[in-house]
Short mmCIF file of C-alpha atoms and ligand atoms in Angstrom, two decimals:
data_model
loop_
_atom_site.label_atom_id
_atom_site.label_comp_id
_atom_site.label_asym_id
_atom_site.label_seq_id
_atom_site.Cartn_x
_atom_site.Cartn_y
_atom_site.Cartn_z
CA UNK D 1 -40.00 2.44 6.30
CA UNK D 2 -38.49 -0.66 7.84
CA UNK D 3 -35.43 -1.64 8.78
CA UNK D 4 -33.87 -4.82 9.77
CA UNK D 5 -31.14 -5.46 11.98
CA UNK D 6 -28.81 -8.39 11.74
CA UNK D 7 -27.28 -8.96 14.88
CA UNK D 8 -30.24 -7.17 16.85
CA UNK D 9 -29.61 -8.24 19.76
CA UNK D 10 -25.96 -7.02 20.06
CA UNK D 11 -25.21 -4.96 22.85
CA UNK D 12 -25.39 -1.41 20.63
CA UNK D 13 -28.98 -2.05 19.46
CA UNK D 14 -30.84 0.40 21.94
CA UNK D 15 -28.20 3.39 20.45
CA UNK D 16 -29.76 2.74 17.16
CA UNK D 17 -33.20 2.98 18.48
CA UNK D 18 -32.98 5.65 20.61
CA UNK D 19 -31.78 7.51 17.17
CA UNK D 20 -35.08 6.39 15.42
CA UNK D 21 -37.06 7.38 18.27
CA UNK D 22 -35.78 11.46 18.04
CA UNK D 23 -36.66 11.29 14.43
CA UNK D 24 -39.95 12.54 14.10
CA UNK D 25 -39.39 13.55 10.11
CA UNK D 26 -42.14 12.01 7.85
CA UNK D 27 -40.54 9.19 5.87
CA UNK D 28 -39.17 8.16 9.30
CA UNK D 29 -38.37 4.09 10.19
CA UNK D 30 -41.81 2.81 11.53
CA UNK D 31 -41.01 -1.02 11.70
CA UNK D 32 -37.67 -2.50 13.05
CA UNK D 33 -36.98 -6.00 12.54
CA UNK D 34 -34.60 -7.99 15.25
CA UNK D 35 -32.70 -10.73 13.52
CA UNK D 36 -30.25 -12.80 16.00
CA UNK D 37 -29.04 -16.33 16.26
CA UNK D 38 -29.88 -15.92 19.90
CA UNK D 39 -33.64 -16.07 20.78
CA UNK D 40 -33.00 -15.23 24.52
CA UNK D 41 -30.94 -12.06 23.90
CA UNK D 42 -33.53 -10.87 20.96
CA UNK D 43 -36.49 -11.75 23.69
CA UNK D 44 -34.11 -9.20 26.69
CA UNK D 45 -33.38 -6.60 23.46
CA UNK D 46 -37.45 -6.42 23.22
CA UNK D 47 -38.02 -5.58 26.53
CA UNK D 48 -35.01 -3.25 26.43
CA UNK D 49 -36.38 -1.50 23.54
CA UNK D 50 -39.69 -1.53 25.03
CA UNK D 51 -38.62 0.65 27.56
CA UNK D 52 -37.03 2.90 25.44
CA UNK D 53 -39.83 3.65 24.05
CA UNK D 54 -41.83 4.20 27.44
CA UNK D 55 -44.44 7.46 26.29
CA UNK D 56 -43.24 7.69 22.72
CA UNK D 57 -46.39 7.92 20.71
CA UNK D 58 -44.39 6.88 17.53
CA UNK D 59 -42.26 5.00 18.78
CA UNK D 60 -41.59 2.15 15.79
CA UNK D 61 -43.12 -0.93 16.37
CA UNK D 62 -40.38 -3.94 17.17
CA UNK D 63 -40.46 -7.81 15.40
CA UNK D 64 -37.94 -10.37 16.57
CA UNK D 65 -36.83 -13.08 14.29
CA UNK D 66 -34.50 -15.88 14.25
CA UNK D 67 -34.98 -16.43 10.50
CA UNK D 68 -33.03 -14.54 8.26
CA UNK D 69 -35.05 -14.19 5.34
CA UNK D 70 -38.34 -13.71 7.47
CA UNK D 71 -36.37 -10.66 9.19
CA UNK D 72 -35.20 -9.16 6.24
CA UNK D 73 -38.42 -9.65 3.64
CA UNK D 74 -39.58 -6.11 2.92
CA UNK D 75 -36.86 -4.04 4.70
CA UNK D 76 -35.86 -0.67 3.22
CA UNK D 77 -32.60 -1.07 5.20
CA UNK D 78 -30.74 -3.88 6.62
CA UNK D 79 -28.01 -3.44 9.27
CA UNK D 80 -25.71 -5.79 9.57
CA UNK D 81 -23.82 -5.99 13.05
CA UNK D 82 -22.82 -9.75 13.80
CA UNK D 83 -19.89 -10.93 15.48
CA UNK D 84 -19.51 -14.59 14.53
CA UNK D 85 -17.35 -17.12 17.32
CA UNK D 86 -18.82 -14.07 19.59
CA UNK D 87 -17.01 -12.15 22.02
CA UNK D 88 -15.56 -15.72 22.77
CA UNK D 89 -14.19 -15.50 19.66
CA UNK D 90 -12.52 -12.18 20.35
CA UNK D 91 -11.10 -13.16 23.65
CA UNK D 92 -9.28 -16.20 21.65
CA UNK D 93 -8.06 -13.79 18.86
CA UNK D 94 -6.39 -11.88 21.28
CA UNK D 95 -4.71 -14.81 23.38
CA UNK D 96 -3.58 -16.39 20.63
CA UNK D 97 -2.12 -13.31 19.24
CA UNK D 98 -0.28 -12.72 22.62
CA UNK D 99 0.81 -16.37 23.23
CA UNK D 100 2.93 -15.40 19.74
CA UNK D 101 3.93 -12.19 20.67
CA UNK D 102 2.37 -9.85 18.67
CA UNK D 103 -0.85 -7.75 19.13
CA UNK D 104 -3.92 -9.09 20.25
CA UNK D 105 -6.82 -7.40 19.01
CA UNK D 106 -10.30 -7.70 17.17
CA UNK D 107 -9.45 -5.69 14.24
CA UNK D 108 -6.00 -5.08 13.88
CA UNK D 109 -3.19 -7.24 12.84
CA UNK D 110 -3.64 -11.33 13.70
CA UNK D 111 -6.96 -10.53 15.14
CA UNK D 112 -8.70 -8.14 12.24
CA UNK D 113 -7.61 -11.45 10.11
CA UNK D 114 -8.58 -14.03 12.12
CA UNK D 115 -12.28 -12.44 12.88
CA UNK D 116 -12.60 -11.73 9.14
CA UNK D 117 -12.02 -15.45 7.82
CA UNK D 118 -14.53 -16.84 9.97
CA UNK D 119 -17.01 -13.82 9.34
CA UNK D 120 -16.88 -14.07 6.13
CA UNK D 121 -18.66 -16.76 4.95
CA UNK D 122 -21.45 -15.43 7.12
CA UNK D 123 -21.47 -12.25 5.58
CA UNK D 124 -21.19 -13.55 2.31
CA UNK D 125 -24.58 -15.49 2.97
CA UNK D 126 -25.96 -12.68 4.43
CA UNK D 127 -25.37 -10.58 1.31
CA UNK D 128 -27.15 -13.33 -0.83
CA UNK D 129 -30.07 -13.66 1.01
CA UNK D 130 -30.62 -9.95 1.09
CA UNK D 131 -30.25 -9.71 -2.74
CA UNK D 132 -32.86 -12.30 -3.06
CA UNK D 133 -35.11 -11.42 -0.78
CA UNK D 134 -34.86 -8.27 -0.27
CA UNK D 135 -32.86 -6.90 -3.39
CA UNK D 136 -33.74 -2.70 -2.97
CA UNK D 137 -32.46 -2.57 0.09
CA UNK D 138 -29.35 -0.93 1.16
CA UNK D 139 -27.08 -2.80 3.14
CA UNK D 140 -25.53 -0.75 6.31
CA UNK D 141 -22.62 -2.79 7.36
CA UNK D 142 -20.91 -2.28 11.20
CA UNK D 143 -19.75 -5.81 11.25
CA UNK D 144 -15.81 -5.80 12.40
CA UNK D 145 -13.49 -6.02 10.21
CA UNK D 146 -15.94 -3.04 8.82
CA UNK D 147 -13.28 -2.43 5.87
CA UNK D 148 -13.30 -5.53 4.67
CA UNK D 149 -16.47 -6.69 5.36
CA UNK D 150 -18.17 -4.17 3.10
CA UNK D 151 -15.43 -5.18 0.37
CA UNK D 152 -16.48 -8.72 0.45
CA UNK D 153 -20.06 -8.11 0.57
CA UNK D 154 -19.81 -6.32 -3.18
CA UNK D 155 -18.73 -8.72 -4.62
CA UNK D 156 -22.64 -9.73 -4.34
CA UNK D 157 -24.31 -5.97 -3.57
CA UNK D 158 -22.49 -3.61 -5.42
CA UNK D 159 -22.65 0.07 -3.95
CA UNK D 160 -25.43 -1.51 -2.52
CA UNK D 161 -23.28 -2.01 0.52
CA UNK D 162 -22.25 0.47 2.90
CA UNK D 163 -19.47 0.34 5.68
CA UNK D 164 -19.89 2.37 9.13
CA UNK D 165 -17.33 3.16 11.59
CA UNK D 166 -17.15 5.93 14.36
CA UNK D 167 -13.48 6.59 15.17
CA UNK D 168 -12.88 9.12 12.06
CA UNK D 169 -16.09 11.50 12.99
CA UNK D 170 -14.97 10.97 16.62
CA UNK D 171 -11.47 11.96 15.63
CA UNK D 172 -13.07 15.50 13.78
CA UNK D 173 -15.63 15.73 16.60
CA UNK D 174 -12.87 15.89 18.96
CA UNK D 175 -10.33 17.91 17.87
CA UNK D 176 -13.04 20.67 16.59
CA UNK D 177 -13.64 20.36 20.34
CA UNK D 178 -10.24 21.19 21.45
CA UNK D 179 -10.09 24.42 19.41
CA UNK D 180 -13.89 25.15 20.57
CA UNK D 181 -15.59 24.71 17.13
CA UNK D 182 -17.50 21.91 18.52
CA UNK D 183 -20.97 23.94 17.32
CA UNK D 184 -19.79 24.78 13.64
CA UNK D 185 -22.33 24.12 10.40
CA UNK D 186 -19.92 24.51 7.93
CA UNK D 187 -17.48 22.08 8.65
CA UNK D 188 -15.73 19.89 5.93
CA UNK D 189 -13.60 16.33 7.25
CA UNK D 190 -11.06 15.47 4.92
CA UNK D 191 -9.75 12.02 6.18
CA UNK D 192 -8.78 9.15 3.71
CA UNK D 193 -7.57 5.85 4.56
CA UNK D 194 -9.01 2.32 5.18
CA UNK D 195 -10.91 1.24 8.50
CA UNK D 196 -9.25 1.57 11.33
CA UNK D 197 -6.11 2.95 9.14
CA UNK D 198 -6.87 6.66 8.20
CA UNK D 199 -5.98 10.12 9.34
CA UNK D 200 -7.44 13.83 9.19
CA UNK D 201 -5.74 15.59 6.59
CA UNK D 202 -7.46 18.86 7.05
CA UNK D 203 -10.64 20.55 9.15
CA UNK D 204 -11.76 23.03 7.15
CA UNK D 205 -14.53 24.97 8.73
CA UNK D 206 -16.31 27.94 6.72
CA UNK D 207 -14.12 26.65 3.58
CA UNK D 208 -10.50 27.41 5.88
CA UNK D 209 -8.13 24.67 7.18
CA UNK D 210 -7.84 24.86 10.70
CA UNK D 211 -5.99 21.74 11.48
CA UNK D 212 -2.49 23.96 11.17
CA UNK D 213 -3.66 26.03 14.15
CA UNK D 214 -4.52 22.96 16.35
CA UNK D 215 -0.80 21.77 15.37
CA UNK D 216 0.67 24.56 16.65
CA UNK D 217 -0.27 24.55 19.79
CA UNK D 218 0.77 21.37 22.04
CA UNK D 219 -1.72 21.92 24.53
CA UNK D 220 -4.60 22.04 22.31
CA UNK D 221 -3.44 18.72 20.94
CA UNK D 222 -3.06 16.89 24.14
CA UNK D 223 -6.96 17.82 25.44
CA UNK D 224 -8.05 15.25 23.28
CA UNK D 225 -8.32 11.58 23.58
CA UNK D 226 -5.96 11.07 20.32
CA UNK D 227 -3.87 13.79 20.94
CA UNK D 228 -2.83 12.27 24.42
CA UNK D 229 -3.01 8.97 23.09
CA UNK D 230 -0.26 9.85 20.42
CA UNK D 231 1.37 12.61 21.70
CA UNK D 232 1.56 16.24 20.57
CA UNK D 233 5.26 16.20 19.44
CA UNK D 234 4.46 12.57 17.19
CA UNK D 235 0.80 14.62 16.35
CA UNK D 236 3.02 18.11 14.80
CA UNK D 237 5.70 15.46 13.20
CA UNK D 238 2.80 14.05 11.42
CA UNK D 239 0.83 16.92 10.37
CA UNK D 240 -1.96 14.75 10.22
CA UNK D 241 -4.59 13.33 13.04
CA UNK D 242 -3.95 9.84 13.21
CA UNK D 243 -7.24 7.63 13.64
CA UNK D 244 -6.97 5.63 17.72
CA UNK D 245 -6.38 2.41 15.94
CA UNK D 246 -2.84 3.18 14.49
CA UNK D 247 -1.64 3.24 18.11
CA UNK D 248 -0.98 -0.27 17.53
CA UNK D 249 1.24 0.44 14.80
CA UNK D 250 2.85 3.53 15.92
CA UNK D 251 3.16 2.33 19.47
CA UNK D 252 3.31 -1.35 18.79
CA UNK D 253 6.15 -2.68 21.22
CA UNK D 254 4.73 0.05 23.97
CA UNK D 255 1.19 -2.15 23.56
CA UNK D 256 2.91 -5.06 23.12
CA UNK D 257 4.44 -4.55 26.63
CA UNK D 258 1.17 -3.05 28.74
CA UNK D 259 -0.52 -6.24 27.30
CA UNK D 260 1.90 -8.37 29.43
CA UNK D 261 0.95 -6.69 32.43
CA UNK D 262 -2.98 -5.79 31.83
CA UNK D 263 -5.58 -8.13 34.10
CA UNK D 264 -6.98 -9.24 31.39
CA UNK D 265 -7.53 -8.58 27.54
CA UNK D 266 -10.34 -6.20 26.34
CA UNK D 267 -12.41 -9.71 25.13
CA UNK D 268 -12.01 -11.45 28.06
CA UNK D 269 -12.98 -8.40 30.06
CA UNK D 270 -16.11 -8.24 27.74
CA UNK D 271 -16.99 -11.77 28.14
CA UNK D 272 -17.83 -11.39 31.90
CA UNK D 273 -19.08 -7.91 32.05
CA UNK D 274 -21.31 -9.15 29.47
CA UNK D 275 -22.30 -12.20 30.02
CA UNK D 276 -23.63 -10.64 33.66
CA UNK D 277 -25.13 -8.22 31.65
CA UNK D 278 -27.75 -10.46 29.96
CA UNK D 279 -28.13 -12.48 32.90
CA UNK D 280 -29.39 -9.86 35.39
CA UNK D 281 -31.04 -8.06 32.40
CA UNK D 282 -32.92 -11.08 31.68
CA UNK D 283 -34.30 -11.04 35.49
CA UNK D 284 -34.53 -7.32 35.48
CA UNK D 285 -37.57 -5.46 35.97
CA UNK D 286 -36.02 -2.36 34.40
CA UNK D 287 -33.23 -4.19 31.55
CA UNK D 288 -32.85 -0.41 29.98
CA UNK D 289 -31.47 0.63 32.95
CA UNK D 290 -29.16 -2.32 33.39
CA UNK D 291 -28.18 -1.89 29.71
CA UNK D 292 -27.61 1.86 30.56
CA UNK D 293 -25.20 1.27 33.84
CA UNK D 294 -23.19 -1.47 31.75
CA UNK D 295 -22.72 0.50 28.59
CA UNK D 296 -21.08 3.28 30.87
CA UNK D 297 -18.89 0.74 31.75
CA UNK D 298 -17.94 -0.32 28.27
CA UNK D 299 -17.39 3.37 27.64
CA UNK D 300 -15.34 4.28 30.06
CA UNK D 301 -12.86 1.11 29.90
CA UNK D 302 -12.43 1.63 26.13
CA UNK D 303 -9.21 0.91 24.97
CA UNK D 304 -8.12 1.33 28.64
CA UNK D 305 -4.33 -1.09 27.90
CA UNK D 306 -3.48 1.44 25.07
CA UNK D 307 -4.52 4.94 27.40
CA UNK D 308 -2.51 3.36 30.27
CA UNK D 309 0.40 2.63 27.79
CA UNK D 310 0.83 6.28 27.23
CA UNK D 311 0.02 7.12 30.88
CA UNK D 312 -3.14 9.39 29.81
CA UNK D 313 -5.47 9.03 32.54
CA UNK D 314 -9.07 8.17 32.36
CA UNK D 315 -11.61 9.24 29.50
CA UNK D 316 -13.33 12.38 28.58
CA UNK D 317 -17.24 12.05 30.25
CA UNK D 318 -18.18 13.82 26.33
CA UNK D 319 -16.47 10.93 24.58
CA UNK D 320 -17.99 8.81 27.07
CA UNK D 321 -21.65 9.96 26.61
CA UNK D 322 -21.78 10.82 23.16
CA UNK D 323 -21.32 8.22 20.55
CA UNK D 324 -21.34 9.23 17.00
CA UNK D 325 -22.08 5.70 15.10
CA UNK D 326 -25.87 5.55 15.73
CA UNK D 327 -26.14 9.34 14.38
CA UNK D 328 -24.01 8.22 11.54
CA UNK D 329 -26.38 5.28 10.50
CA UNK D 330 -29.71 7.72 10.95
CA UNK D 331 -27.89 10.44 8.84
CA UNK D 332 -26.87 7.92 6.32
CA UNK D 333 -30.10 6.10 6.06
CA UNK D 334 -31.97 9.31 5.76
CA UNK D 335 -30.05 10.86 3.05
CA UNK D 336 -30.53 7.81 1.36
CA UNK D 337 -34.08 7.39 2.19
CA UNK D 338 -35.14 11.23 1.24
CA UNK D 339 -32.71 12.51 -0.83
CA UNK D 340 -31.51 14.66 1.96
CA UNK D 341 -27.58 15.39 1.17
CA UNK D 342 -25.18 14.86 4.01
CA UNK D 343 -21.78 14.48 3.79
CA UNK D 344 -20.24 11.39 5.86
CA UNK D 345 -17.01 9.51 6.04
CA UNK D 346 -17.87 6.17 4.94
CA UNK D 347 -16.63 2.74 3.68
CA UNK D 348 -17.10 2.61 0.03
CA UNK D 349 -15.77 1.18 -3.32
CA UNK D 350 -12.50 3.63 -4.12
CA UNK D 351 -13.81 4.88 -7.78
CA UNK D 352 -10.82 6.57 -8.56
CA UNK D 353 -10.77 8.62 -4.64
CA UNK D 354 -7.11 7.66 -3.18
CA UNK D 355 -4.07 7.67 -5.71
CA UNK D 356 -2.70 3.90 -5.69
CA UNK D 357 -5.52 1.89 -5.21
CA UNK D 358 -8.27 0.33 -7.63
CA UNK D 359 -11.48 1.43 -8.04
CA UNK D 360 -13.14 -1.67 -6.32
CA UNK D 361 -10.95 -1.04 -2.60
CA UNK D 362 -13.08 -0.07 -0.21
CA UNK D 363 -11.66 2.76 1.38
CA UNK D 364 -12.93 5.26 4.52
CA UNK D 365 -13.27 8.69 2.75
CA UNK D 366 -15.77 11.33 3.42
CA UNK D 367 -18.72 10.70 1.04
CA UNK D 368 -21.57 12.64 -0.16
CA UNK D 369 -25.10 10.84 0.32
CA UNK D 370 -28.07 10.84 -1.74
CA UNK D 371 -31.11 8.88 -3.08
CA UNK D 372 -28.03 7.13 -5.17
CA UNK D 373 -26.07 6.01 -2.01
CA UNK D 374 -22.63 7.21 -1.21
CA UNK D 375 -20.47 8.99 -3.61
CA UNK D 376 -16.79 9.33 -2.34
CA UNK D 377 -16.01 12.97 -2.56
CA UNK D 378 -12.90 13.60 -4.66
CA UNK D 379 -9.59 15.10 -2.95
CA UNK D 380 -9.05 12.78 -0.72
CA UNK D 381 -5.64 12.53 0.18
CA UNK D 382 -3.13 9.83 2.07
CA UNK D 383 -0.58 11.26 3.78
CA UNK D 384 2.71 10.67 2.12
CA UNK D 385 3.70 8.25 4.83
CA UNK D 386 0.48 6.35 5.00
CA UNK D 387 1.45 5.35 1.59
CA UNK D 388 2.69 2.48 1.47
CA UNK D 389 1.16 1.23 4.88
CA UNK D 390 -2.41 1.51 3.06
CA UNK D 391 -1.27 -0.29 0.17
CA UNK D 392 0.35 -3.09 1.60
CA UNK D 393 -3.08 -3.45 4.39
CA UNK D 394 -5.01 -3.24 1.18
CA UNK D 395 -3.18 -6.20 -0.08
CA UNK D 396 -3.71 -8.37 3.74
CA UNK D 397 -7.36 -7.81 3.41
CA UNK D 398 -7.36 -8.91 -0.37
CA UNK D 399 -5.60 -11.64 0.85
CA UNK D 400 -7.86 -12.28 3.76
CA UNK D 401 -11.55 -12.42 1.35
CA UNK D 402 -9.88 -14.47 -0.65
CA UNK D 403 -8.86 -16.63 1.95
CA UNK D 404 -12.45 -16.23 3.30
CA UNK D 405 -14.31 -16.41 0.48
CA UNK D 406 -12.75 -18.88 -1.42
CA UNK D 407 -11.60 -20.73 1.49
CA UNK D 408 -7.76 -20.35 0.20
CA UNK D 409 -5.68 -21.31 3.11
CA UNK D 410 -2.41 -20.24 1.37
CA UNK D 411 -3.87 -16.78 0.86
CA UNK D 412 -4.70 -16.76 4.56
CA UNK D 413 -0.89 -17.26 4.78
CA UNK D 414 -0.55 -14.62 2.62
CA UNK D 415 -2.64 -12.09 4.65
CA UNK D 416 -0.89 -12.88 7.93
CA UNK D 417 2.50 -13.19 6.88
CA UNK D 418 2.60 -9.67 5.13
CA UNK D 419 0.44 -7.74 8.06
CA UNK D 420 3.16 -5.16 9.34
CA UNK D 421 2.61 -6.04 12.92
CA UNK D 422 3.11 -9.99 12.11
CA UNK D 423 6.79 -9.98 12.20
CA UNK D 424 7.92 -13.80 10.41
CA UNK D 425 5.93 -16.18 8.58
CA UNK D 426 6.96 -18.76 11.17
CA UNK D 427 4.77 -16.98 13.05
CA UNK D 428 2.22 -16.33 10.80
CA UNK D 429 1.90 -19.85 10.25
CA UNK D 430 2.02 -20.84 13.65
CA UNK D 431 -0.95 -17.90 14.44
CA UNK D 432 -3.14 -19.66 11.48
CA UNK D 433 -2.79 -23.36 13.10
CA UNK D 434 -3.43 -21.77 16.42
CA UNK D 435 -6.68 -20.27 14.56
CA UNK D 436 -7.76 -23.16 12.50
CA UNK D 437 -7.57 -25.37 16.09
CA UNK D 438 -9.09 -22.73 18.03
CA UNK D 439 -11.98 -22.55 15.57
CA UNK D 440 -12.63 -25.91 13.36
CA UNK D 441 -15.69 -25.05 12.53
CA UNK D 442 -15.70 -21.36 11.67
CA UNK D 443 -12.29 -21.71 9.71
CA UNK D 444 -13.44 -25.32 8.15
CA UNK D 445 -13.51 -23.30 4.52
CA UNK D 446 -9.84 -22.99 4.40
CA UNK D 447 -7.46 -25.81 2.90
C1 LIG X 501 -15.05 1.45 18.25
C2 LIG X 501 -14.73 0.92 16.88
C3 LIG X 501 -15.54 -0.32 16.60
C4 LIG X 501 -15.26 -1.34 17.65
C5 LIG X 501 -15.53 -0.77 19.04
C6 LIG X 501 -15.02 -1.72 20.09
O1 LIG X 501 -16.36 1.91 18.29
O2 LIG X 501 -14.94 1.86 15.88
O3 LIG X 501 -15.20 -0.81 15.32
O4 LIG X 501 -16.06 -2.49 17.46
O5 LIG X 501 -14.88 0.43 19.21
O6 LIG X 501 -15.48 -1.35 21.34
P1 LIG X 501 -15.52 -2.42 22.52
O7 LIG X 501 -16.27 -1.77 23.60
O8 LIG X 501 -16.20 -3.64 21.95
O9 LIG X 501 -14.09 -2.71 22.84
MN1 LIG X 502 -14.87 0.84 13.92
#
């Protein structure tokens, strides 16, 4: 089996190959394909992966291509993981967003928008070139905004297209931790929302909710990364686990304000730590152990601004080490691949799943997986309070393809102006001119 992956030499690359490398299951991914603008990184990636594979008998063999189409020809799978303007990019999202007072960040709010219209066009491409030249193969999408990423891309693939994210199975992994049902089998997620906008509803483990017995108990809730991130008493007035990334909306003005005073933003950080990453790795005799010493790093400083915010300390060294999003993408590509069920919260066309939105919304539900893809599993339910939040983010990131796709510039308007954490349309148009300056290429589509 082969897969290709777009973006392959992004930083994460070596957690999806260290998955293929434990799977030793006939059927398994023999040939991976690195596609990346950047010949230098995709040259550092091989010798990363190279090392990774240091004794591994069937280990799968590694290609590096700067050509699209070349990359992709033949591949059972396709990853897509690009971040176009780079982590650049990012950093610039995030001032800009600051400079006008409201929340800088790559997915959420000004940023999530911003990053979207000048992926894309990219993505749209992307999703072309894969249905001609590679047209049965399932698209695995991590590119940020993941939500509506996936939505845009189909428009062109269908169900053929599936979004990834790891917060929500970190979220369940997490808080099955804190009640010390880490090691169940039986264990059913139900979380429903959109990327980077959902919340666990229930934990049912041999077929009984346990959630109401983690809300009862304060302590329990604030062992966990969310749980301290949130707070128990917010966590039991919700009833409901909400996913890291509405801390910006729950806590906005509290982020707003450890912003002002953080050393830099999470981009900028990114840009150096990076950029010295691929520098000595390039020199390095042993890059996988570079890569491994750096990605700690990464790990540890995640979200750092928002855990200082709510005075919560450093990370746990579990959430730290184990990351869920590679395991996701091997569990999804082999119950694809072999018919082997498995039951994942994914990105995926609505069909009918949450009350309130059309069937074509992609939506983050837990899915059941088969040789016919991803089929959300019905019962998903939105809190009563996340509502009207999901509806009217539904309606930004509508806003936002079209704006992206169809290069409207009043729909980008549109998307910016009603995001709840963009505050006036004065400054929602002042955050797109900002944007379209910042980025005259990338954003050339809209008028
Ligand atoms: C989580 C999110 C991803 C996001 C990443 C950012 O994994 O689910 O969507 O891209 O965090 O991490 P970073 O280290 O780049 O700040
Ligand atoms: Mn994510």
């Amino acid at each position: 089996m082969k897969l290709a992956m777009v973006g392959g030499g992004g930083f994460r690359t070596p957690l999806v190959y260290s998955a293929l490398l434990h799977d030793h299951a006939p059927g398994r991914v023999t040939e991976v394909a690195l596609v990346d603008v950047d010949s230098d990184r995709l040259a550092t990636m091989a010798r990363i992966l190279e090392d990774e594979a240091a004794g591994a008998a069937d280990a799968p063999r590694v290609s590096i291509h700067t050509d699209l189409a070349e990359g992709i020809r033949g591949a059972d799978f396709v990853f897509s993981a690009i971040r176009v303007g780079g982590l650049e990019g990012r950093a610039l999202d995030e001032r800009i967003g600051q400079s006008h007072g409201v929340i800088g960040q790559e997915t959420v709010g000004f940023g999530g928008i911003s990053f979207a219209l000048r992926t894309l066009p990219v993505v749209m491409d992307l999703a072309r070139t894969v249905r001609r030249v590679a047209p049965e193969a399932w698209v695995i999408n991590f590119t940020n905004p993941a939500g509506i990423v996936t939505e845009a891309m189909s428009q062109v693939l269908g169900d053929r297209v599936i979004g990834i994210c790891d917060s929500p199975i970190g979220l369940a992994r997490r808080a099955l931790g804190a009640l010390g049902l880490g090691d169940c089998a039986d264990v059913d997620v139900r979380y429903a929302g959109l990327n980077h906008l959902g919340w666990v509803t229930q934990l049912r483990v041999d077929g009984r909710d346990v959630l109401p017995e983690l809300l009862a108990r304060p302590d329990l809730i604030e062992s966990f990364e969310e749980g301290r991130l949130f707070g128990a008493e917010w966590i039991q007035a919700l009833g409901a686990l909400p996913n890291e990334y509405l801390h910006y909306f729950n806590y906005q003005r509290d982020v707003l304000q450890a912003d002002q005073y953080a050393s830099s933003t999470r981009g900028r950080y990114l840009v150096d730590q990076q950029s010295s990453f691929w520098d000595r790795a390039a020199r390095s005799g042993h890059p996988l152990e570079d890569w491994h010493v750096c990605r700690h790093e990464r790990e540890v400083t995640y979200m750092a601004t928002n855990r200082e915010s709510a005075g919560m300390g450093d990370r746990d060294e579990a959430d730290i080490v184990s990351g869920g999003y590679e395991n996701v993408a091997l569990a999804l590509m082999r119950g694809i691949a072999h018919d082997q069920m498995a039951r994942l919260i994914l990105n995926v066309r609505n069909r009918g799943t949450l009350v309130g939105l059309d069937d074509e919304a992609v939506v983050e539900v837990p899915c059941i997986v088969d040789s016919a893809g991803a089929h959300p599993i019905p019962g998903a339910e939105l809190p009563d309070f996340g509502q009207g939040l999901v509806t009217t983010v539904k309606y930004v990131e509508r806003q936002t393809i079209e704006a992206g796709v169809n290069g409207s510039r009043t729909a980008a308007l549109r998307a910016l102006a009603h995001h709840p954490l963009i505050d006036s349309v004065r400054v929602a148009r002042s955050l797109l001119e900002d944007a379209q300056v910042s980025f005259p290429t990338d954003l050339s589509h809209l008028r």
